């Protein structure tokens, strides 16, 4: 959204850390869009939303047509005002690949390139992690993950897109557990298991 609006450029996206202490060491440094996406740096995206504001951000999100749009500045998604279901998110990622996507193709390519990872890996706030399986022969690999928790539940998300033997694969997983803590890697572990069970990744 920030790239589409022109507020950010991939090579001009540096925000300075304000010395606030966070639970992850990787959050406690200056960030650009690439590092913020790689390590899920919440304060970076909260600042983006606060700077753009719901007045300008809402019309851009409404172009997507599926999300519940947040209306407040400071809370960002933490107050539950920003919600999306797995099916909505999968549909959104697929629409980005269509001939008439909701955003400019240049914007989409710029942001998607920032999700490029070493095949068979994912990055989150705690660092880089390897997925099970033999990822030899996999090309054009992109992945991302998300995790949040409350007293009542934990949610782990993971998506991966890659090409193998001239076939483009896309998989989105979400693991929601009520009443007990789980690992932030639960959804990624499930995705790896599915890919191996389907013999897509040995």
mmCIF file of N, CA and C in Angstrom, residues 13 18 23 41 104 114 159 184 187 194 198 200:
data_model
loop_
_atom_site.group_PDB
_atom_site.id
_atom_site.type_symbol
_atom_site.label_atom_id
_atom_site.label_comp_id
_atom_site.label_asym_id
_atom_site.label_seq_id
_atom_site.Cartn_x
_atom_site.Cartn_y
_atom_site.Cartn_z
ATOM 1 N N UNK A 13 13.443 3.610 1.922
ATOM 2 C CA UNK A 13 12.418 3.150 2.863
ATOM 3 C C UNK A 13 12.942 3.031 4.287
ATOM 4 N N UNK A 18 13.655 4.106 17.381
ATOM 5 C CA UNK A 18 13.569 5.166 18.388
ATOM 6 C C UNK A 18 14.070 4.730 19.764
ATOM 7 N N UNK A 23 10.621 -7.257 22.196
ATOM 8 C CA UNK A 23 10.951 -8.637 22.586
ATOM 9 C C UNK A 23 11.915 -9.339 21.635
ATOM 10 N N UNK A 41 8.703 -6.804 11.413
ATOM 11 C CA UNK A 41 8.948 -5.728 12.374
ATOM 12 C C UNK A 41 7.680 -4.899 12.544
ATOM 13 N N UNK A 104 -0.697 -1.673 -9.249
ATOM 14 C CA UNK A 104 0.187 -1.623 -10.406
ATOM 15 C C UNK A 104 1.129 -2.821 -10.402
ATOM 16 N N UNK A 114 10.912 -8.639 -2.551
ATOM 17 C CA UNK A 114 11.420 -8.531 -1.183
ATOM 18 C C UNK A 114 11.125 -9.777 -0.351
ATOM 19 N N UNK A 159 2.982 -18.654 4.099
ATOM 20 C CA UNK A 159 2.714 -18.893 2.685
ATOM 21 C C UNK A 159 4.033 -19.051 1.945
ATOM 22 N N UNK A 184 5.712 -20.367 16.803
ATOM 23 C CA UNK A 184 5.440 -19.519 15.637
ATOM 24 C C UNK A 184 5.643 -20.247 14.311
ATOM 25 N N UNK A 187 2.631 -23.267 11.401
ATOM 26 C CA UNK A 187 2.053 -23.228 10.053
ATOM 27 C C UNK A 187 3.089 -23.603 9.002
ATOM 28 N N UNK A 194 2.771 -31.012 4.220
ATOM 29 C CA UNK A 194 1.857 -31.182 3.086
ATOM 30 C C UNK A 194 2.638 -31.349 1.787
ATOM 31 N N UNK A 198 2.551 -34.775 -0.497
ATOM 32 C CA UNK A 198 2.084 -34.721 -1.881
ATOM 33 C C UNK A 198 3.217 -34.950 -2.880
ATOM 34 N N UNK A 200 5.609 -33.139 -3.677
ATOM 35 C CA UNK A 200 6.034 -31.944 -4.408
ATOM 36 C C UNK A 200 7.464 -31.608 -4.026
#
